[in-house]
Every structure is written in C-alpha cells, then in structure tokens.
Coordinates of C-alpha atoms in Angstrom, one line a residue:
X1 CA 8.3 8.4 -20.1
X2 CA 6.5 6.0 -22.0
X3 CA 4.1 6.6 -25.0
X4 CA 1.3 3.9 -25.4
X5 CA 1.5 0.1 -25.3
X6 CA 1.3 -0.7 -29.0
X7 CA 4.5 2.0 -29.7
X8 CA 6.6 1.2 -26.9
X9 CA 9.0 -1.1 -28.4
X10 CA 10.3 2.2 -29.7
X11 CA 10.1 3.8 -26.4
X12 CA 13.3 4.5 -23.9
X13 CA 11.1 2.2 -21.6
X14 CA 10.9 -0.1 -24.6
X15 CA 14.8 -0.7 -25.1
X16 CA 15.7 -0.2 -21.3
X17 CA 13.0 -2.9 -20.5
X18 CA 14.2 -5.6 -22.8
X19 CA 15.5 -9.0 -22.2
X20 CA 13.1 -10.9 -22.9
X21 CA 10.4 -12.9 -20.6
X22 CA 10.9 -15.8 -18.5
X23 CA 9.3 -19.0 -19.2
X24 CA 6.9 -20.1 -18.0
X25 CA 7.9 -23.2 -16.0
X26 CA 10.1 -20.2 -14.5
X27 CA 7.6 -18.2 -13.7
X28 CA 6.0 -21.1 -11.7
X29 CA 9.3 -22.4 -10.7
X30 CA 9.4 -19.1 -8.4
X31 CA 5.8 -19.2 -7.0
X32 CA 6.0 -20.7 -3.7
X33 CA 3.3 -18.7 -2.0
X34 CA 0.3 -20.5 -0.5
X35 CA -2.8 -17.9 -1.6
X36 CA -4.5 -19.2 1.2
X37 CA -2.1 -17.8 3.7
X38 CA -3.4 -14.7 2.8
X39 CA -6.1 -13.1 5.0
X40 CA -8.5 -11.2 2.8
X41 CA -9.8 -7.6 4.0
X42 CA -13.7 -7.9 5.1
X43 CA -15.9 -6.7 2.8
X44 CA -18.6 -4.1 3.2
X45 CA -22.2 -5.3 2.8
X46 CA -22.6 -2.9 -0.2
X47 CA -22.2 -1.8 -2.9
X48 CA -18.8 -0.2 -4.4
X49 CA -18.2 1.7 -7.6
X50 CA -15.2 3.7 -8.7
X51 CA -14.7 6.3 -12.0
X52 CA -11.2 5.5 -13.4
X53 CA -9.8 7.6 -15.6
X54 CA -10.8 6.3 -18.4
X55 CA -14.2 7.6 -17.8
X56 CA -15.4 3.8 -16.8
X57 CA -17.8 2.9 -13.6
X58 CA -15.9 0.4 -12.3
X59 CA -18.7 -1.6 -9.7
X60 CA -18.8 -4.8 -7.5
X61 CA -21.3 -6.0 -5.5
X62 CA -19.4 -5.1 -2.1
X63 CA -15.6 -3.6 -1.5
X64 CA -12.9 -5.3 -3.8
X65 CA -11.1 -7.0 -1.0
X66 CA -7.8 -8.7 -3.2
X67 CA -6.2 -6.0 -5.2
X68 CA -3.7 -7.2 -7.6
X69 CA -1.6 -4.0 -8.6
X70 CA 1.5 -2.8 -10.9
X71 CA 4.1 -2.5 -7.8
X72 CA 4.3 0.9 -7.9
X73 CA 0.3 1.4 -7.7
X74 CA 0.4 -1.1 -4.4
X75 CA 2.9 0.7 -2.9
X76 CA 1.3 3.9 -3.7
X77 CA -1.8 2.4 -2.0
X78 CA 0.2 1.1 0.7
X79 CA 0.9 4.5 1.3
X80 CA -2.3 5.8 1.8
X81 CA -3.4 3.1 4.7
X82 CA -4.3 -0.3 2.6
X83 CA -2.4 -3.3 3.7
X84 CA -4.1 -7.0 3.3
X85 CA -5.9 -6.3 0.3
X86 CA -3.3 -6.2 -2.2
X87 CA -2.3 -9.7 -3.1
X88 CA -0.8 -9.6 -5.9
X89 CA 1.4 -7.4 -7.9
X90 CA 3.5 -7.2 -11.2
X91 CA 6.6 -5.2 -12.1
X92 CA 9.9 -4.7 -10.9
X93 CA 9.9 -5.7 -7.4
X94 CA 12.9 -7.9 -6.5
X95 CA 16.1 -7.0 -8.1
X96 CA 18.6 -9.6 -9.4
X97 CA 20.7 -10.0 -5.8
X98 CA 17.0 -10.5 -3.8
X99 CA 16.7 -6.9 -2.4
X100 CA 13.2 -5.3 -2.7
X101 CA 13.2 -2.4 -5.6
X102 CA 12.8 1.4 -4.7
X103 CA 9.7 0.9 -6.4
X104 CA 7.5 -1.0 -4.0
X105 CA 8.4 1.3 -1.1
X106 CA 6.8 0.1 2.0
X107 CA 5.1 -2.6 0.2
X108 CA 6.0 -5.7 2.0
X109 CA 6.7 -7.8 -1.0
X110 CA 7.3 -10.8 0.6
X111 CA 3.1 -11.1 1.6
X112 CA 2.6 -10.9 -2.1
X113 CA 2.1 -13.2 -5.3
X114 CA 4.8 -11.6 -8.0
X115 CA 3.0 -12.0 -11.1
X116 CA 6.0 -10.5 -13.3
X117 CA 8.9 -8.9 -12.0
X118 CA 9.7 -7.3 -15.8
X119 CA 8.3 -5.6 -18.7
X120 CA 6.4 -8.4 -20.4
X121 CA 6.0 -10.7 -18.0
X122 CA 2.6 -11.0 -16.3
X123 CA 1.2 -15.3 -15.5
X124 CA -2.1 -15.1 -15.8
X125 CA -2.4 -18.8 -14.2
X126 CA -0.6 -16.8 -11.0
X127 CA -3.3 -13.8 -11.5
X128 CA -6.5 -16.5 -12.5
X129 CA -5.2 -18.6 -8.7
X130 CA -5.1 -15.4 -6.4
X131 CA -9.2 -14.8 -7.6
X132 CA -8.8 -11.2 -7.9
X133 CA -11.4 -8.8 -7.0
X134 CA -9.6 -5.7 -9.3
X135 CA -6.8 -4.7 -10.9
X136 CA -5.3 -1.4 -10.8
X137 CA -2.2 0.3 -12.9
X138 CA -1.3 3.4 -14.5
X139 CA -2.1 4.7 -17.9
X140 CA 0.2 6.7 -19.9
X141 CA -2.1 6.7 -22.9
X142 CA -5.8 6.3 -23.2
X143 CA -6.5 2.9 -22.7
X144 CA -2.8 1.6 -22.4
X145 CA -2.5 -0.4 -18.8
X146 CA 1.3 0.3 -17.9
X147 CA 2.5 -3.5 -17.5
X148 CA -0.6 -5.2 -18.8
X149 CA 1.1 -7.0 -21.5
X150 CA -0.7 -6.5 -25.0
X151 CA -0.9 -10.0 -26.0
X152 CA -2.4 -11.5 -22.9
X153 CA -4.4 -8.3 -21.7
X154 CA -7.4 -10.8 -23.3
X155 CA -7.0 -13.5 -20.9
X156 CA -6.3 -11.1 -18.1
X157 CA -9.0 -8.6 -18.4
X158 CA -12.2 -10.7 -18.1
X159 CA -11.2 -12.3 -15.0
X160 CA -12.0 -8.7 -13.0
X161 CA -12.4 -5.2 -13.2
X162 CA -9.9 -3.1 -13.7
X163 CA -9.0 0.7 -12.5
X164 CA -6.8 2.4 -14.8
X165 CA -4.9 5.9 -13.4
X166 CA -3.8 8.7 -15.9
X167 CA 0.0 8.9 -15.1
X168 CA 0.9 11.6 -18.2
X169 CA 0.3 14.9 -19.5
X170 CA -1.3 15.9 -16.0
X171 CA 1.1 17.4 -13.0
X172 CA 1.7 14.7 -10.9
X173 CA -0.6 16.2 -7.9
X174 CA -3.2 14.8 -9.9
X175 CA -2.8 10.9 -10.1
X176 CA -1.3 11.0 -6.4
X177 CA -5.2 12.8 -5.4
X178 CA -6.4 10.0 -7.9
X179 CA -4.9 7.2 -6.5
X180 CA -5.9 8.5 -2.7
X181 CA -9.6 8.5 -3.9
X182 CA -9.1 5.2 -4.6
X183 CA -7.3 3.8 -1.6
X184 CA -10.0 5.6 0.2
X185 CA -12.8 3.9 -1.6
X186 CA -11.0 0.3 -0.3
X187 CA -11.5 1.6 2.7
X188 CA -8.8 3.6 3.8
X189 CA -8.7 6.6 6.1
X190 CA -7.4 9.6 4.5
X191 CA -7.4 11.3 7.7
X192 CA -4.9 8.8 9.5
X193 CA -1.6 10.2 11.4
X194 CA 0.5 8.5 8.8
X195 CA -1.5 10.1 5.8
X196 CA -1.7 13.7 7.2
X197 CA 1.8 13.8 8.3
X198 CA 2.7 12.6 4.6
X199 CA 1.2 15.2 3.1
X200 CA 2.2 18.1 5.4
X201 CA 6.2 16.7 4.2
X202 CA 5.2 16.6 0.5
X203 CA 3.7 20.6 0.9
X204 CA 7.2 21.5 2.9
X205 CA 9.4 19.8 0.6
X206 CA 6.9 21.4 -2.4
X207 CA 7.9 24.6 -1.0
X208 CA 11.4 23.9 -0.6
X209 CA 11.6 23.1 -4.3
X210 CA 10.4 26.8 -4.6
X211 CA 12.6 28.4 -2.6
X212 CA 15.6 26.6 -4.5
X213 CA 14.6 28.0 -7.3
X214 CA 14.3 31.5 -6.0
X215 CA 17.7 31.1 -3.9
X216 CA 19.5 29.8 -6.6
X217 CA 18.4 31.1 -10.2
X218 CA 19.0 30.5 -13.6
X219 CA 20.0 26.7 -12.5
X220 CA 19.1 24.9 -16.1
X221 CA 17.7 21.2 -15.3
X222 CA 17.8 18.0 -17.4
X223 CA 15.5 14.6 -17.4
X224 CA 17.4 11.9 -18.9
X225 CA 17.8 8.5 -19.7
X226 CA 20.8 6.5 -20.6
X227 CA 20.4 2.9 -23.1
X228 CA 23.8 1.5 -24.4
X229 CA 22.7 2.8 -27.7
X230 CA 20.7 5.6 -26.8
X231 CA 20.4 9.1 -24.4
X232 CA 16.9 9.9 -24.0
X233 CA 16.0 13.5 -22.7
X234 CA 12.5 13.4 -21.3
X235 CA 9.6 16.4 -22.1
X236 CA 8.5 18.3 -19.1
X237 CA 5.3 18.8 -21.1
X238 CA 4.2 14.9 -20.8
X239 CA 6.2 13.9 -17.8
X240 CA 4.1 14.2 -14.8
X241 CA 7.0 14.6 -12.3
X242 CA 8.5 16.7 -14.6
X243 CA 5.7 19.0 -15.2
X244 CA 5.2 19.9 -11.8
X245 CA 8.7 20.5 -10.9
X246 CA 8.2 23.1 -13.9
X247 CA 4.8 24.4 -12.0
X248 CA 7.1 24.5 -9.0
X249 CA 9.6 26.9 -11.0
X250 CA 12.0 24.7 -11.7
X251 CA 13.7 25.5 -15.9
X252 CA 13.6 22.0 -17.4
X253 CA 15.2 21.7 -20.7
X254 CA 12.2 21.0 -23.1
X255 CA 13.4 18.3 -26.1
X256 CA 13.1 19.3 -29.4
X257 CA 12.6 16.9 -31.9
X258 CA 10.4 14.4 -29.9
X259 CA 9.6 10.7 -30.6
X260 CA 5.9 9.3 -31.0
X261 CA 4.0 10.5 -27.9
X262 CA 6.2 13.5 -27.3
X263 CA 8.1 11.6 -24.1
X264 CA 11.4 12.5 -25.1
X265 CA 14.0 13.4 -27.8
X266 CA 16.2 10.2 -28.5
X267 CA 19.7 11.1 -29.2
X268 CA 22.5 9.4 -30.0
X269 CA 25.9 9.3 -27.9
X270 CA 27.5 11.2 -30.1
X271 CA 24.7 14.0 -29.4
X272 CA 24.3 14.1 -26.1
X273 CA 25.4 17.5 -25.4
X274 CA 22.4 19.2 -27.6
X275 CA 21.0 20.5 -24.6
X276 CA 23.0 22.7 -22.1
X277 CA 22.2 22.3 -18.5
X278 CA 23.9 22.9 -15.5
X279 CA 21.9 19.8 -12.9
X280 CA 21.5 16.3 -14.6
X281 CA 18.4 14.1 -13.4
X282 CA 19.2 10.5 -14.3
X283 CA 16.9 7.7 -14.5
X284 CA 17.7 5.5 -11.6
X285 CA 15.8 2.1 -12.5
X286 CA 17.6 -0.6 -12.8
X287 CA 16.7 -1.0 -16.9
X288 CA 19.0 2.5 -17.0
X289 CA 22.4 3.0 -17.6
X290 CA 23.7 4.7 -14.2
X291 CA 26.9 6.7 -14.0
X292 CA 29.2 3.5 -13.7
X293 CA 28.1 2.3 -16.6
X294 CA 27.9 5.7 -18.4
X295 CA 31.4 6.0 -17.6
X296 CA 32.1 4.5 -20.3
X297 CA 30.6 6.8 -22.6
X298 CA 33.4 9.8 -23.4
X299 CA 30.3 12.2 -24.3
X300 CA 28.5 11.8 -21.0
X301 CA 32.2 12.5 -19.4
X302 CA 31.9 15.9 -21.6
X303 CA 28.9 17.1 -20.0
X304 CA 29.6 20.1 -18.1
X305 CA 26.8 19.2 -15.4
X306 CA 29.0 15.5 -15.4
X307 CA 32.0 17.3 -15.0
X308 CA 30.9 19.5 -11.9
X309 CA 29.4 16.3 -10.3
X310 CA 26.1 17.9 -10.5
X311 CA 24.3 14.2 -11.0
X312 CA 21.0 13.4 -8.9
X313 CA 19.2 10.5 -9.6
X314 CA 15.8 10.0 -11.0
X315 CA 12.6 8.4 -10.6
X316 CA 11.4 8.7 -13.7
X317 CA 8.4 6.2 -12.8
X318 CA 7.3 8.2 -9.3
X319 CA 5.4 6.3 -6.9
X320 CA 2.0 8.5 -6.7
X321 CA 1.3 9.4 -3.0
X322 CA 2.3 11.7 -0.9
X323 CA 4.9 9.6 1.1
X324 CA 6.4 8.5 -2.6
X325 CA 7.1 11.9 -3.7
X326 CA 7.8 14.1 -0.7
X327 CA 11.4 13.0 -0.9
X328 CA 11.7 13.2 -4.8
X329 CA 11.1 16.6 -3.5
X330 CA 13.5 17.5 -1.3
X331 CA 16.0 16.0 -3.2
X332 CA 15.4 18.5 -6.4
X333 CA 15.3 20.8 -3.7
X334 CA 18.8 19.9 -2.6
X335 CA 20.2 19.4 -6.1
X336 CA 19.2 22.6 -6.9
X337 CA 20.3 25.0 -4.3
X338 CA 23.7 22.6 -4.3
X339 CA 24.4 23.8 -8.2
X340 CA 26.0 26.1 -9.7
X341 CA 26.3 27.4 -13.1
X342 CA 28.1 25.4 -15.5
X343 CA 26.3 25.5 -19.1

C-alpha cells in the first residue's frame, strides 16, 4: 500500500502506476460532457460542517451538493445512498477496451466528469468547470490526498474544501464508518434497505472469514504485488484490509525488511520465495502484473501456493463501505477453507 505522496515514486503503487500523463489537449480531447446536464442535489438551508481526519472542520454555508471524488471514494459513497451529487471523479475508472473498472463499483461513470483516469493525471480546468462544492479522497499519510497530484494540489485545493479519509494503519472498519458519516452528512440515509442489508452481508461474510480460519488452521496467507522488476509483499500492520483480515484470525505473512512507510518488503524476482505461504492474495488492478503475465516469471511458477493453484485475487485498494467489502470477504473466506497446506 502506498506510503506518502512525496515518497511514492518509490512505492509499488509508484512503479505499477507509471506511464506517464496524458496531455493535455488529450485530456480535453476526451471531455465531452455538458456540466450542465447534470442536476445538482438541493441544498439544505444551513449550515454543514464535517471533521476529516486530518483533524480539520471542513464547513459550507449549506450541504456540499457537487462532490468531486477519487473513484473509489464516489463509489464508496455511492454505496451508502448518494447519487447526483458526485460530479466529478479522478482515478482509474475506464480501462483501456472502455469497460468501467472494479473500482467505481456501482458508480455510474458515464454521469460523471473523468478528471484523470491514472496516477498523475488530475485537469484542474475539468475540476475549476464542474464548480465543485468539495473534494473528498483517501489519505494514506497525514496530509497526503491519494490522487491529488503534488505539483498541482496548489491550483486544485483553493478552489474548495476538501475531506481527506485515513485509509492506513487503521482496520479497515474504520474508514468504511468514516466514509458512512460522511455520506450521511450529504444527506444520505444510513438506515435505507440497501444500506442495512449491506451491512448485515459484510457481518455474515466477517464471520465466515472466522470460521475459515477455525475450519481450516494453520492456512499461511500472503499480500502481494507483482511489477516487471519487482514482487512486493504487503505489511498487514499498515494495510487496512490486511489488518483486519488479521483481527479476523487470518495468519498473514508480515515482511521483514520494509520500504519507507513500512507498506511492504520489495523483493526481487529472484527472491520471491522469502516467505512461505500456502494462499497467495494478488493485487488485481490493472497497474499489476496478474498471473498471465507472471507466467513468465520461473520464480513465481516455484511458489508452492502457485503450484497448488491456491491464487485469489486482491483488492489491494478496497472500496470502503459495506457493499465494497462484504465480498472481499467471502472471497478470503472461500480461499481459505478451499486451501490446503503446501509451505
């Protein structure tokens, strides 16, 4: 997971996010959305005020009604019952052949302006035309807004306030309650069907994580990451999913030698069997290696948790609700009872 904004160039997000940013005439080239077209939320007559978790009052003189949001957070949101007041967002959202990414869940990208659909990019003439009432993302590191590109977070900032969510180093109950508050002070209603029923499947699949565990012991789990150069194994210590799948019982392999931020242990190909472990999560974003490509690699081939198939993908960037991460759940769940000792 990543460490702050200034470091990550040396972070496995770092590396599996390059490529480079588009231009800007491309960047405009794909806009196409009338802002107009957009019906805005009403707002209440007054007052609103949120603590993010940087400690900041965030305040308006009535309900933020255009949200512009890293993908993950809107769909997150989306989740929890907002709909017409996120306008914008920025991060992966289309993939290369058109097809929405896992990432914005029910988010239906096609209402929204796509301020950046990669690490780095971010048009603030896109963000500056949609007049945005707030922006909202996750924050890895104090004061480090996941997507907020450093060099233009000047220009984007001042033109409105700005929720940040604390995504590490906390179990990942914690930003998912977090990001609820905040959906509920846009005037969502916690206590709708599809909110209750989402969190009644995120507690049985919680469970069923348990019972995995107890059904099948001694079932050694890695976090990883694959870069052509690089095989990142992630810390359940920092890793918000990752620490509560520990809180849930599950054995995660802890890295050793860590990189700034304690995220992960970078290895090289050549080391990737440091760890034993018997149930393989792999990153499945599309800046990852996934087991096509890594089949190409003779040392992943070596793995004994490769060998036995025992493979389950990843989402090592979670989308924080209740609806996001009740399947994440079950999955583990699955994966684990499914495994059997190999390491």
């Amino acid at each position: 997971m990543p460490e702050s904004l200034s470091a990550r160039r040396l972070t496995r997000r770092g590396l599996l996010a390059a490529g480079g940013a588009a231009t800007l005439a491309a960047l405009l080239a794909g806009c196409g959305k009338d802002d107009d077209a957009k019906p805005a939320a009403g707002n209440t007559g007054g007052p609103w005020s949120f603590t993010d978790d940087r400690t900041k009052k965030v305040e308006a003189a009535a309900r933020p009604a255009r949200v512009v949001a890293f993908t993950g957070v809107a769909a997150a949101l989306v989740d929890f019952g907002l709909d017409k007041q996120i306008v914008g967002v920025f991060g992966e959202t289309k993939r290369a052949d058109g097809t929405t990414d896992p990432q914005a869940g029910d988010l239906n990208v096609e209402s929204v302006e796509i301020l950046g659909n990669v690490w780095g990019e971010f048009s603030v003439e896109k963000y500056a035309a949609l007049r945005p009432e707030l922006l909202v993302t996750h924050m890895y590191d104090p004061d480090a807004l996941w997507y907020v590109p450093d060099e233009s977070k000047d220009k984007i900032l001042p033109l409105a306030p700005s929720v940040a969510i604390t995504t590490a180093r906390v179990p990942m109950t914690k930003p998912i309650e977090r990001y609820a508050a905040l959906a509920e002070s846009l005037g969502a209603d916690l206590s709708a069907k599809k909110v209750t029923d989402a969190k009644t499947r995120f507690d049985a699949a919680a469970e069923s994580v348990r019972q995995a565990v107890k059904a099948n012991p001694g079932i050694k789990v890695m976090a990883c990451s694959g870069s052509p150069d690089l095989f990142y194994v992630s810390n359940p210590k920092v890793s918000t999913d990752l620490m509560y799948f520990a809180e849930l019982g599950v054995d995660i392999v802890v890295p050793t030698k860590l990189e700034s931020g304690d995220y992960f242990e970078a290895l090289s190909w050549e080391n990737t069997g440091k760890f034993p472990a018997d149930l393989i999560l792999l990153d499945n974003r599309s800046t990852a290696l996934q087991p096509k490509d890594l089949a190409a690699k003779p040392t992943w081939g070596q793995l004994p948790a490769v060998k036995a198939n025992q493979v389950t993908p990843w989402d090592a960037v979670p989308r924080f609700s209740y609806a996001g991460a009740a399947p994440l759940l079950e999955n583990l769940a699955t994966a684990i009872k499914n495994a059997k000792k190999v390491s």
